[in-house]
Coordinates of C-alpha atoms in Angstrom, one line a residue:
X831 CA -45.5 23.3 84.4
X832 CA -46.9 24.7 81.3
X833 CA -50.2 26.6 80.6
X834 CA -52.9 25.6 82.9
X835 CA -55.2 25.2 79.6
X836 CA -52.7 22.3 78.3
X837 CA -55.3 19.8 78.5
X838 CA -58.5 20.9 78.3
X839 CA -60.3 17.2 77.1
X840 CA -58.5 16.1 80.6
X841 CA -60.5 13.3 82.1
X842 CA -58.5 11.5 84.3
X843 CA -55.7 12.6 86.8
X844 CA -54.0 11.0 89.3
X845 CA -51.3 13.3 91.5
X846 CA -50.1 10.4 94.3
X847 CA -46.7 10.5 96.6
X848 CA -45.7 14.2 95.2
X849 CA -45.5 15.7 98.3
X850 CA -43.5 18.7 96.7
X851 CA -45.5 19.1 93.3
X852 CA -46.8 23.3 93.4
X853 CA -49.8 23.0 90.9
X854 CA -50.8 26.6 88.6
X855 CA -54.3 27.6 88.5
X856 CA -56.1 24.8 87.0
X857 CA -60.0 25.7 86.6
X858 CA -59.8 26.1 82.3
X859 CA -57.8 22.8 82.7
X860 CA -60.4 20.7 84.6
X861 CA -63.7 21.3 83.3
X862 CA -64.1 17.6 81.9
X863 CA -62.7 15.5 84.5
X864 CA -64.1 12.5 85.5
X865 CA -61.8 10.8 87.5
X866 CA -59.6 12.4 90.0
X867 CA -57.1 10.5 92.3
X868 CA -55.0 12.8 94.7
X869 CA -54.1 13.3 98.3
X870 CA -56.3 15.4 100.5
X871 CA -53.4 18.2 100.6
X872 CA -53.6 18.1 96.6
X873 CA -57.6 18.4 96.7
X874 CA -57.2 20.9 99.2
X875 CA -55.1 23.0 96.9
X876 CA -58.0 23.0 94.4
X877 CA -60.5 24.0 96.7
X878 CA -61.0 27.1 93.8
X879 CA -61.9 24.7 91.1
X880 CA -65.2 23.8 90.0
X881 CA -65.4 19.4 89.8
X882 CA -68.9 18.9 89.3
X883 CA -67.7 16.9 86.6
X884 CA -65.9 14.3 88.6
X885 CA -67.8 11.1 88.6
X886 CA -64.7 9.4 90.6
X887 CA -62.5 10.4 93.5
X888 CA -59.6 8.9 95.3
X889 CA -58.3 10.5 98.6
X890 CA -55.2 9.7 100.7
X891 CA -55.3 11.5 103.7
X892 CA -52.1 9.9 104.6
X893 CA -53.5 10.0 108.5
X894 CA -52.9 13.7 108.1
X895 CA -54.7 15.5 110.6
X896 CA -54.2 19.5 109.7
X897 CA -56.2 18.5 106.2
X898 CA -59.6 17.9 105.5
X899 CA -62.4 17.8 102.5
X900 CA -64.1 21.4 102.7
X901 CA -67.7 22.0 102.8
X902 CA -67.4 24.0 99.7
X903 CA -65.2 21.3 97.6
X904 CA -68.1 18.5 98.9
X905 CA -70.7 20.4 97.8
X906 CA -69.4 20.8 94.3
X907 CA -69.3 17.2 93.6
X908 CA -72.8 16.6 92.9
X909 CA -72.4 14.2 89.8
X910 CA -69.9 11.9 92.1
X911 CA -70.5 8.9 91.9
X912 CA -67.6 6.6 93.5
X913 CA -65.7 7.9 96.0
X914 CA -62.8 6.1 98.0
X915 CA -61.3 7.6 101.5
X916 CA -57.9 6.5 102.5
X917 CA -56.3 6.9 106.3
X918 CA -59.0 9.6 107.2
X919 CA -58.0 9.8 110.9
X920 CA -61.3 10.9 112.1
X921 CA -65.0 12.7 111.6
X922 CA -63.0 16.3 111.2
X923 CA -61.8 14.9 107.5
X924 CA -64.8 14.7 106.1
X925 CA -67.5 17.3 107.5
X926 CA -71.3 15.6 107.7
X927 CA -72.3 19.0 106.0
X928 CA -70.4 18.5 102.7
X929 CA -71.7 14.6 102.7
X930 CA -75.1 15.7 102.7
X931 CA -74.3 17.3 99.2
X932 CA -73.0 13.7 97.6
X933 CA -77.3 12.9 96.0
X934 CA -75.5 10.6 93.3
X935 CA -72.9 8.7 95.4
X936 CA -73.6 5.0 94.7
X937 CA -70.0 3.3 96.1
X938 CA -68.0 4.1 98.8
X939 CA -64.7 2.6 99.7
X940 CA -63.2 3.4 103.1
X941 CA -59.8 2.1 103.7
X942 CA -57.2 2.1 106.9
X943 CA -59.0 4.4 108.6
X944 CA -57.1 3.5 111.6
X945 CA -58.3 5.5 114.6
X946 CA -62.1 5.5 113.8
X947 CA -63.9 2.8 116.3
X948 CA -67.4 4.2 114.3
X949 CA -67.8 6.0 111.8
X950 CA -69.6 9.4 112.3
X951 CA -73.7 9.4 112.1
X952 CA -73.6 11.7 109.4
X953 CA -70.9 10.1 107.4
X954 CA -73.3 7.7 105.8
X955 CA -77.0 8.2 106.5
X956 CA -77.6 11.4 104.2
X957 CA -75.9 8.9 101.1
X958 CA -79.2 7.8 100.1
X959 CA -78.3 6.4 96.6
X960 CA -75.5 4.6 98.1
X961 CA -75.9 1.1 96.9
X962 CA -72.4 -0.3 97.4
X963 CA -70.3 0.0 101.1
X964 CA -67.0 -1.6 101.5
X965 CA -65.0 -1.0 104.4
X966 CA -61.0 -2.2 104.8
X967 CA -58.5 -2.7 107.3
X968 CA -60.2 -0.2 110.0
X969 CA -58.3 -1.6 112.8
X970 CA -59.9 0.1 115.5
X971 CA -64.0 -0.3 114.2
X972 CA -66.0 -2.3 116.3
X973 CA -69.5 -1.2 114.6
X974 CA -71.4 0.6 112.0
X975 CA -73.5 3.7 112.5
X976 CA -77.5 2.9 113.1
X977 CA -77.4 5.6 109.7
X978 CA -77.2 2.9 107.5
X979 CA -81.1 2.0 108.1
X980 CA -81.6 5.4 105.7
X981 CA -79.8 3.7 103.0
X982 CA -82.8 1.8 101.4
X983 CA -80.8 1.3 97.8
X984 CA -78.1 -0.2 99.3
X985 CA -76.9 -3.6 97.8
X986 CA -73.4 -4.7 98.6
X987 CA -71.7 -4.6 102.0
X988 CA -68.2 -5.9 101.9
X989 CA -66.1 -6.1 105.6
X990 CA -62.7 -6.8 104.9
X991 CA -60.0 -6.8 107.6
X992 CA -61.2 -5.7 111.0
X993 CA -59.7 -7.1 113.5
X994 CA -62.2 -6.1 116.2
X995 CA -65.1 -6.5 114.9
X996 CA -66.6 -9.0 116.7
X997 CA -70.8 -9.4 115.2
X998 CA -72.1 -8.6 112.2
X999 CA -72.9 -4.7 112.3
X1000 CA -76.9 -4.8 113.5
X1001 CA -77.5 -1.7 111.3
X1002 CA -77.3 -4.4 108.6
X1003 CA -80.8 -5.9 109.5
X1004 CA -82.5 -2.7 108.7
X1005 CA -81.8 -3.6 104.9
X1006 CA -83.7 -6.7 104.8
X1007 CA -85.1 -5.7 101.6
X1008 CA -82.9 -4.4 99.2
X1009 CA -79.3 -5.8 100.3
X1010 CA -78.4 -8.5 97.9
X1011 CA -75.0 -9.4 98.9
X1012 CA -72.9 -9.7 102.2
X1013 CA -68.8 -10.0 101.7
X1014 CA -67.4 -10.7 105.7
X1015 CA -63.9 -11.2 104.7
X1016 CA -60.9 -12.2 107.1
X1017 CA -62.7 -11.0 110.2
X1018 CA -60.6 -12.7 113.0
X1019 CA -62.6 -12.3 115.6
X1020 CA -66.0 -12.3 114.4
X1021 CA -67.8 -14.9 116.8
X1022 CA -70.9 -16.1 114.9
X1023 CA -73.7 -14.9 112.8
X1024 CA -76.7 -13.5 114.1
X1025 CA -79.8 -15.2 113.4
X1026 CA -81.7 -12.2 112.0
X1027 CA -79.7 -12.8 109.1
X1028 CA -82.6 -14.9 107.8
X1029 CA -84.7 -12.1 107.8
X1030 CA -82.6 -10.4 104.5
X1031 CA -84.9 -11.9 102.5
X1032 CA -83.5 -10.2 99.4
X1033 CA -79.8 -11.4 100.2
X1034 CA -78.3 -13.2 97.3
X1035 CA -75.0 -14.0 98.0
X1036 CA -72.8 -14.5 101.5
X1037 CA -69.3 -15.0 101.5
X1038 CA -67.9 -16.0 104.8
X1039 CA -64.0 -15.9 104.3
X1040 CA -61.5 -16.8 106.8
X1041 CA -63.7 -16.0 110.0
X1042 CA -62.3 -18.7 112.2
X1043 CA -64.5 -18.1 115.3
X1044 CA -67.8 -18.5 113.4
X1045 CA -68.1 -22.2 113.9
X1046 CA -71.7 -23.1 112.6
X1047 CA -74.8 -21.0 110.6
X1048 CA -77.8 -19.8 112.0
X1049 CA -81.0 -22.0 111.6
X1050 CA -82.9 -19.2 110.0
X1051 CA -80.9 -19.4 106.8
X1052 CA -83.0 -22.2 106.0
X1053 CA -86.1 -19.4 105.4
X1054 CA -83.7 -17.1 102.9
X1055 CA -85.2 -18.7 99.7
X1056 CA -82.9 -16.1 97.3
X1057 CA -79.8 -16.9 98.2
X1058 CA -78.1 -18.4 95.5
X1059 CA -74.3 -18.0 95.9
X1060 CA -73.0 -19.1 99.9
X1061 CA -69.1 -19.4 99.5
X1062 CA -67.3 -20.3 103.0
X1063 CA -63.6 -20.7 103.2
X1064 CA -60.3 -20.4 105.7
X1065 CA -63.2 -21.3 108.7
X1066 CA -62.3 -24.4 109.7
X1067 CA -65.0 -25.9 111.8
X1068 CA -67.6 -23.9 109.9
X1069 CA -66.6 -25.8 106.8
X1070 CA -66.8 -29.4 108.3
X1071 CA -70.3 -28.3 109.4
X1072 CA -71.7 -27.8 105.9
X1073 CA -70.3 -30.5 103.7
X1074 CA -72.0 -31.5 101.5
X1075 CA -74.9 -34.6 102.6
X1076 CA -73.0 -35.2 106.0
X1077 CA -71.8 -31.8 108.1
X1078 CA -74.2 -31.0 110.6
X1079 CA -75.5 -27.8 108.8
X1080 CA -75.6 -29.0 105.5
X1081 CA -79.4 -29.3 106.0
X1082 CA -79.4 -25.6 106.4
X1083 CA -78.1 -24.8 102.7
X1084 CA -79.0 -27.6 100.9
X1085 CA -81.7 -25.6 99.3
X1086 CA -78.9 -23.1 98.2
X1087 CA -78.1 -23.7 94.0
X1088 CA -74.6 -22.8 94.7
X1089 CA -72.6 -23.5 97.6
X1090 CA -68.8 -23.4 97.3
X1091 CA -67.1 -24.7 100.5
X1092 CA -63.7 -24.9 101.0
X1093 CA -63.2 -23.6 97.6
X1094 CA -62.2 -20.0 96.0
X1095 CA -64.2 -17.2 96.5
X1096 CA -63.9 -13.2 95.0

């Protein structure tokens, strides 16, 4: 590889699957990047460079346990403001120390995170600008930390994949007043919706998407006056239940201005 100071307008990397790539010193090289995607042995090897610049990280622990995100490297990243963690294996790969450092994170993304039945306290509750959680394919989480009643700008939760989960996380009803919109997406054993879910008074949108077991809504929907978006699909009885005039909980969301049953959702 040439001179470290090749690209010095550099704002996006991405150094995936190079398991053998030996990178020079790279701090004159890095001092506009933005967006960095790498895995956690990679970001390990620039634990000397400054990226209080980044704005966007990727990370692929590859369920590697000998590697992890240190303090120091956290603690740099004070203008991040996305940051997605890949087959983190548990609480050791990402210290609560270094989190407590992230003041501008506004979306996190954790995906296949296969070990983790919770995640850590301190993984979310000091990520008070958070205002976007999505969580895939954690095969093994069964809950979310009671940290997440800290996060008072968070607006999106999206569950995706988890196999075990089997209610809606009750953390979630601590954020009655600023969460706007609720994804539960292909959440096979997910039994039924709890009825303080009326209570989010500032949800707009649900998306219930292939949850088979959830076989009817709670009454108290009737009382969440901003919901404008409801989209239910892939839950079979659920979606007899709420057609339109005649299912047996349409009378629940007829007040809702856009219901999509049984059709596409995002």
């Amino acid at each position: 590889m040439g001179s470290a100071e090749a690209f010095p307008n550099l704002e996006e990397l991405q150094i995936l699957d190079c398991s053998s790539l030996k990178l020079p010193p790279l701090s004159s090289s890095l001092k506009k990047l933005k967006k960095l995607g790498c895995s956690s042995l990679t970001l390990a090897s620039l634990s000397e460079v400054d990226l209080n610049t980044l704005t966007e990280l990727f990370v692929d622990f590859k369920e590697n346990t000998a590697t992890r995100i240190s303090i120091e490297t956290l603690q740099s990243l004070t203008n991040l403001k996305k940051l997605e963690i890949y087959k983190a294996c548990d609480e050791l790969s990402i210290p609560e120390q270094g989190l407590r450092a992230l003041t501008s994170l506004a979306h996190l993304r954790i995906k296949d995170c296969g070990t983790l039945r919770c995640f850590p306290e301190g993984w979310l509750r000091h990520l008070t600008a958070l205002e976007e959680l999505e969580i895939f394919e954690c095969r093994e989480l069964v809950e979310l930390p009671e940290g997440v009643k800290h996060l008072h700008n968070l607006k999106k939760v999206g569950l995706y994949k988890l196999p075990k989960l089997i209610g809606v996380p009750k953390a979630l009803n601590h954020l009655s007043s600023s969460l706007q919109s609720l994804i539960l997406s292909r959440l096979p054993e997910l039994s039924s919706l709890p009825e303080w879910l009326g209570d989010m008074k500032s949800l707009q949108s649900l998306g219930i998407y292939q949850c088979p077991k959830v076989t009817s809504l709670p009454g108290s929907i009737r009382g969440m006056m901003n919901l404008r978006y409801l989209w239910i699909k892939k839950c079979p009885e659920l979606e007899m239940r709420c057609q339109r005039e005649k299912g047996e909980d349409w009378h629940k969301i007829a007040h809702i201005p856009h219901p999509e049953i049984g059709e596409r959702i995002p």
